[in-house]
């Protein structure tokens, strides 16, 4: 082993640690768009996302979660978790045009998600309940903008 290996091995170890942290523990995420107003800004928030709650089944209604879009798996979407499997969820079908409500029971292995801004969001009201396997993690801390720095507490029912 030469001089190059004493330089390369620490770099490889560091990259492995970074990968494991990102894949299994958590990461930073940038959000943008109007669907989570007023909780998250339209121009972008930087959040910390943890993946442990998802793997251990500790997600609860009110948590802000990230999941693969059921319509476009290349996109990761941020919404509020409203119902877990077996929960009864009542939602406004078309909030822009009527007050008509619908009630469903979330099927086994799925979750119901909705954006906080019900007038401008694409969520479970459009694509149905999301398979739990698509959920990637839970947001727990806001890094940016600085005025919102701090814990991102679940919204009470």
PDB file of C-alpha atoms in Angstrom, residues 5-156:
ATOM      1  CA  UNK A   5      -4.009   4.642  -0.312  1.00  0.00           C
ATOM      2  CA  UNK A   6      -3.462   6.640   2.873  1.00  0.00           C
ATOM      3  CA  UNK A   7      -5.260   9.523   1.122  1.00  0.00           C
ATOM      4  CA  UNK A   8      -7.962   7.546  -0.687  1.00  0.00           C
ATOM      5  CA  UNK A   9      -9.154   5.255   2.138  1.00  0.00           C
ATOM      6  CA  UNK A  10     -10.363   8.108   4.412  1.00  0.00           C
ATOM      7  CA  UNK A  11     -12.224   9.638   1.465  1.00  0.00           C
ATOM      8  CA  UNK A  12     -13.915   6.327   0.631  1.00  0.00           C
ATOM      9  CA  UNK A  13     -14.866   5.813   4.292  1.00  0.00           C
ATOM     10  CA  UNK A  14     -16.313   9.306   4.445  1.00  0.00           C
ATOM     11  CA  UNK A  15     -18.364   8.738   1.296  1.00  0.00           C
ATOM     12  CA  UNK A  16     -19.662   5.428   2.679  1.00  0.00           C
ATOM     13  CA  UNK A  17     -20.691   7.148   5.924  1.00  0.00           C
ATOM     14  CA  UNK A  18     -22.422   9.910   3.949  1.00  0.00           C
ATOM     15  CA  UNK A  19     -24.322   7.338   1.857  1.00  0.00           C
ATOM     16  CA  UNK A  20     -25.495   5.336   4.883  1.00  0.00           C
ATOM     17  CA  UNK A  21     -26.578   8.528   6.675  1.00  0.00           C
ATOM     18  CA  UNK A  22     -28.547   9.743   3.644  1.00  0.00           C
ATOM     19  CA  UNK A  23     -30.130   6.359   2.854  1.00  0.00           C
ATOM     20  CA  UNK A  24     -31.076   5.151   6.347  1.00  0.00           C
ATOM     21  CA  UNK A  25     -31.019   8.049   8.823  1.00  0.00           C
ATOM     22  CA  UNK A  26     -31.989  11.304   7.133  1.00  0.00           C
ATOM     23  CA  UNK A  27     -31.102  14.150   4.832  1.00  0.00           C
ATOM     24  CA  UNK A  28     -31.857  17.754   3.965  1.00  0.00           C
ATOM     25  CA  UNK A  29     -34.712  18.488   1.575  1.00  0.00           C
ATOM     26  CA  UNK A  30     -35.668  21.628  -0.337  1.00  0.00           C
ATOM     27  CA  UNK A  31     -39.407  22.189  -0.766  1.00  0.00           C
ATOM     28  CA  UNK A  32     -41.174  24.628  -3.046  1.00  0.00           C
ATOM     29  CA  UNK A  33     -44.683  25.265  -4.319  1.00  0.00           C
ATOM     30  CA  UNK A  34     -47.992  26.467  -2.869  1.00  0.00           C
ATOM     31  CA  UNK A  35     -49.489  23.183  -1.645  1.00  0.00           C
ATOM     32  CA  UNK A  36     -48.167  23.406   1.927  1.00  0.00           C
ATOM     33  CA  UNK A  37     -48.910  27.098   2.547  1.00  0.00           C
ATOM     34  CA  UNK A  38     -48.922  28.503   5.218  1.00  0.00           C
ATOM     35  CA  UNK A  39     -46.758  25.854   6.922  1.00  0.00           C
ATOM     36  CA  UNK A  40     -44.044  25.956   4.241  1.00  0.00           C
ATOM     37  CA  UNK A  41     -43.215  28.867   1.952  1.00  0.00           C
ATOM     38  CA  UNK A  42     -43.867  28.943  -1.760  1.00  0.00           C
ATOM     39  CA  UNK A  43     -40.291  29.880  -2.731  1.00  0.00           C
ATOM     40  CA  UNK A  44     -38.535  27.176  -0.820  1.00  0.00           C
ATOM     41  CA  UNK A  45     -37.790  25.848   2.611  1.00  0.00           C
ATOM     42  CA  UNK A  46     -34.826  23.732   3.619  1.00  0.00           C
ATOM     43  CA  UNK A  47     -35.954  20.996   6.000  1.00  0.00           C
ATOM     44  CA  UNK A  48     -34.331  18.119   7.827  1.00  0.00           C
ATOM     45  CA  UNK A  49     -36.001  14.805   7.038  1.00  0.00           C
ATOM     46  CA  UNK A  50     -35.533  11.680   9.120  1.00  0.00           C
ATOM     47  CA  UNK A  51     -36.164   8.169   7.798  1.00  0.00           C
ATOM     48  CA  UNK A  52     -36.267   6.262  11.105  1.00  0.00           C
ATOM     49  CA  UNK A  53     -39.952   6.943  11.912  1.00  0.00           C
ATOM     50  CA  UNK A  54     -40.953   5.535   8.542  1.00  0.00           C
ATOM     51  CA  UNK A  55     -38.999   2.316   9.068  1.00  0.00           C
ATOM     52  CA  UNK A  56     -40.215   1.813  12.637  1.00  0.00           C
ATOM     53  CA  UNK A  57     -43.878   2.650  11.958  1.00  0.00           C
ATOM     54  CA  UNK A  58     -43.853   5.746  14.181  1.00  0.00           C
ATOM     55  CA  UNK A  59     -45.568   8.108  11.712  1.00  0.00           C
ATOM     56  CA  UNK A  60     -48.746   9.742  13.008  1.00  0.00           C
ATOM     57  CA  UNK A  61     -51.498  11.919  11.520  1.00  0.00           C
ATOM     58  CA  UNK A  62     -50.334  15.528  11.555  1.00  0.00           C
ATOM     59  CA  UNK A  63     -46.743  14.731  10.519  1.00  0.00           C
ATOM     60  CA  UNK A  64     -45.290  16.374   7.418  1.00  0.00           C
ATOM     61  CA  UNK A  65     -44.031  13.524   5.237  1.00  0.00           C
ATOM     62  CA  UNK A  66     -42.125  13.036   2.006  1.00  0.00           C
ATOM     63  CA  UNK A  67     -43.118  10.301  -0.429  1.00  0.00           C
ATOM     64  CA  UNK A  68     -42.588   9.208  -4.018  1.00  0.00           C
ATOM     65  CA  UNK A  69     -45.382  10.520  -6.191  1.00  0.00           C
ATOM     66  CA  UNK A  70     -47.736   7.687  -7.192  1.00  0.00           C
ATOM     67  CA  UNK A  71     -48.145   9.448 -10.554  1.00  0.00           C
ATOM     68  CA  UNK A  72     -44.475  10.224 -11.249  1.00  0.00           C
ATOM     69  CA  UNK A  73     -41.995   8.112  -9.220  1.00  0.00           C
ATOM     70  CA  UNK A  74     -39.132  10.481 -10.110  1.00  0.00           C
ATOM     71  CA  UNK A  75     -40.713  13.182  -7.925  1.00  0.00           C
ATOM     72  CA  UNK A  76     -40.631  13.314  -4.142  1.00  0.00           C
ATOM     73  CA  UNK A  77     -43.653  15.148  -2.762  1.00  0.00           C
ATOM     74  CA  UNK A  78     -44.212  16.826   0.608  1.00  0.00           C
ATOM     75  CA  UNK A  79     -47.659  16.676   2.246  1.00  0.00           C
ATOM     76  CA  UNK A  80     -49.322  16.368   5.642  1.00  0.00           C
ATOM     77  CA  UNK A  81     -50.239  12.865   6.808  1.00  0.00           C
ATOM     78  CA  UNK A  82     -53.964  12.882   7.553  1.00  0.00           C
ATOM     79  CA  UNK A  83     -54.836   9.207   7.978  1.00  0.00           C
ATOM     80  CA  UNK A  84     -53.202   5.824   8.506  1.00  0.00           C
ATOM     81  CA  UNK A  85     -54.541   2.425   7.460  1.00  0.00           C
ATOM     82  CA  UNK A  86     -57.945   1.779   8.975  1.00  0.00           C
ATOM     83  CA  UNK A  87     -58.582   5.469   9.762  1.00  0.00           C
ATOM     84  CA  UNK A  88     -61.789   7.115   8.584  1.00  0.00           C
ATOM     85  CA  UNK A  89     -61.010  10.328   6.682  1.00  0.00           C
ATOM     86  CA  UNK A  90     -63.547  12.965   5.672  1.00  0.00           C
ATOM     87  CA  UNK A  91     -62.391  15.400   3.001  1.00  0.00           C
ATOM     88  CA  UNK A  92     -63.823  18.154   0.811  1.00  0.00           C
ATOM     89  CA  UNK A  93     -64.016  16.743  -2.718  1.00  0.00           C
ATOM     90  CA  UNK A  94     -63.630  20.022  -4.662  1.00  0.00           C
ATOM     91  CA  UNK A  95     -62.979  22.909  -2.241  1.00  0.00           C
ATOM     92  CA  UNK A  96     -62.855  25.537  -5.030  1.00  0.00           C
ATOM     93  CA  UNK A  97     -66.384  24.794  -6.248  1.00  0.00           C
ATOM     94  CA  UNK A  98     -68.424  23.159  -3.470  1.00  0.00           C
ATOM     95  CA  UNK A  99     -68.610  22.051   0.142  1.00  0.00           C
ATOM     96  CA  UNK A 100     -69.390  18.427  -0.807  1.00  0.00           C
ATOM     97  CA  UNK A 101     -67.583  16.010   1.499  1.00  0.00           C
ATOM     98  CA  UNK A 102     -66.668  12.375   1.088  1.00  0.00           C
ATOM     99  CA  UNK A 103     -65.637   9.880   3.755  1.00  0.00           C
ATOM    100  CA  UNK A 104     -63.334   6.926   3.118  1.00  0.00           C
ATOM    101  CA  UNK A 105     -61.547   4.312   5.183  1.00  0.00           C
ATOM    102  CA  UNK A 106     -57.820   4.189   4.396  1.00  0.00           C
ATOM    103  CA  UNK A 107     -57.012   0.738   3.051  1.00  0.00           C
ATOM    104  CA  UNK A 108     -54.425  -1.596   4.551  1.00  0.00           C
ATOM    105  CA  UNK A 109     -50.825  -0.632   3.802  1.00  0.00           C
ATOM    106  CA  UNK A 110     -51.736   2.907   2.737  1.00  0.00           C
ATOM    107  CA  UNK A 111     -51.782   6.452   4.128  1.00  0.00           C
ATOM    108  CA  UNK A 112     -53.913   9.478   3.283  1.00  0.00           C
ATOM    109  CA  UNK A 113     -52.015  12.727   2.617  1.00  0.00           C
ATOM    110  CA  UNK A 114     -53.216  16.264   1.970  1.00  0.00           C
ATOM    111  CA  UNK A 115     -51.580  19.616   1.373  1.00  0.00           C
ATOM    112  CA  UNK A 116     -52.239  22.338   3.949  1.00  0.00           C
ATOM    113  CA  UNK A 117     -53.428  24.682   1.188  1.00  0.00           C
ATOM    114  CA  UNK A 118     -56.568  22.770   0.139  1.00  0.00           C
ATOM    115  CA  UNK A 119     -57.278  25.207  -2.708  1.00  0.00           C
ATOM    116  CA  UNK A 120     -53.998  24.596  -4.530  1.00  0.00           C
ATOM    117  CA  UNK A 121     -52.686  21.081  -3.935  1.00  0.00           C
ATOM    118  CA  UNK A 122     -52.567  17.719  -5.627  1.00  0.00           C
ATOM    119  CA  UNK A 123     -52.913  15.061  -2.955  1.00  0.00           C
ATOM    120  CA  UNK A 124     -54.848  11.947  -1.952  1.00  0.00           C
ATOM    121  CA  UNK A 125     -58.074  13.658  -2.998  1.00  0.00           C
ATOM    122  CA  UNK A 126     -56.723  13.413  -6.561  1.00  0.00           C
ATOM    123  CA  UNK A 127     -54.678  10.197  -6.623  1.00  0.00           C
ATOM    124  CA  UNK A 128     -56.110   8.269  -3.665  1.00  0.00           C
ATOM    125  CA  UNK A 129     -54.354   6.744  -0.693  1.00  0.00           C
ATOM    126  CA  UNK A 130     -50.582   6.364  -1.014  1.00  0.00           C
ATOM    127  CA  UNK A 131     -48.893   2.984  -0.442  1.00  0.00           C
ATOM    128  CA  UNK A 132     -46.869   3.148   2.783  1.00  0.00           C
ATOM    129  CA  UNK A 133     -43.839   1.834   0.889  1.00  0.00           C
ATOM    130  CA  UNK A 134     -43.652   5.118  -1.056  1.00  0.00           C
ATOM    131  CA  UNK A 135     -43.223   7.172   2.141  1.00  0.00           C
ATOM    132  CA  UNK A 136     -39.561   8.158   2.472  1.00  0.00           C
ATOM    133  CA  UNK A 137     -39.430  10.149   5.673  1.00  0.00           C
ATOM    134  CA  UNK A 138     -40.778  12.767   8.040  1.00  0.00           C
ATOM    135  CA  UNK A 139     -39.813  16.435   8.238  1.00  0.00           C
ATOM    136  CA  UNK A 140     -38.866  17.471  11.760  1.00  0.00           C
ATOM    137  CA  UNK A 141     -36.806  20.676  11.565  1.00  0.00           C
ATOM    138  CA  UNK A 142     -36.812  23.826   9.427  1.00  0.00           C
ATOM    139  CA  UNK A 143     -33.350  25.168   8.578  1.00  0.00           C
ATOM    140  CA  UNK A 144     -34.274  27.928   6.128  1.00  0.00           C
ATOM    141  CA  UNK A 145     -35.671  30.542   5.914  1.00  0.00           C
ATOM    142  CA  UNK A 146     -34.091  31.704   9.143  1.00  0.00           C
ATOM    143  CA  UNK A 147     -37.326  33.242  10.453  1.00  0.00           C
ATOM    144  CA  UNK A 148     -38.865  29.729  10.508  1.00  0.00           C
ATOM    145  CA  UNK A 149     -35.816  28.011  12.024  1.00  0.00           C
ATOM    146  CA  UNK A 150     -36.819  25.354  14.505  1.00  0.00           C
ATOM    147  CA  UNK A 151     -38.969  22.331  15.110  1.00  0.00           C
ATOM    148  CA  UNK A 152     -41.654  21.457  12.600  1.00  0.00           C
ATOM    149  CA  UNK A 153     -44.240  20.148  15.045  1.00  0.00           C
ATOM    150  CA  UNK A 154     -47.136  17.982  13.856  1.00  0.00           C
ATOM    151  CA  UNK A 155     -50.395  19.791  13.257  1.00  0.00           C
ATOM    152  CA  UNK A 156     -53.021  18.677  15.772  1.00  0.00           C
TER     153      UNK A 156
END
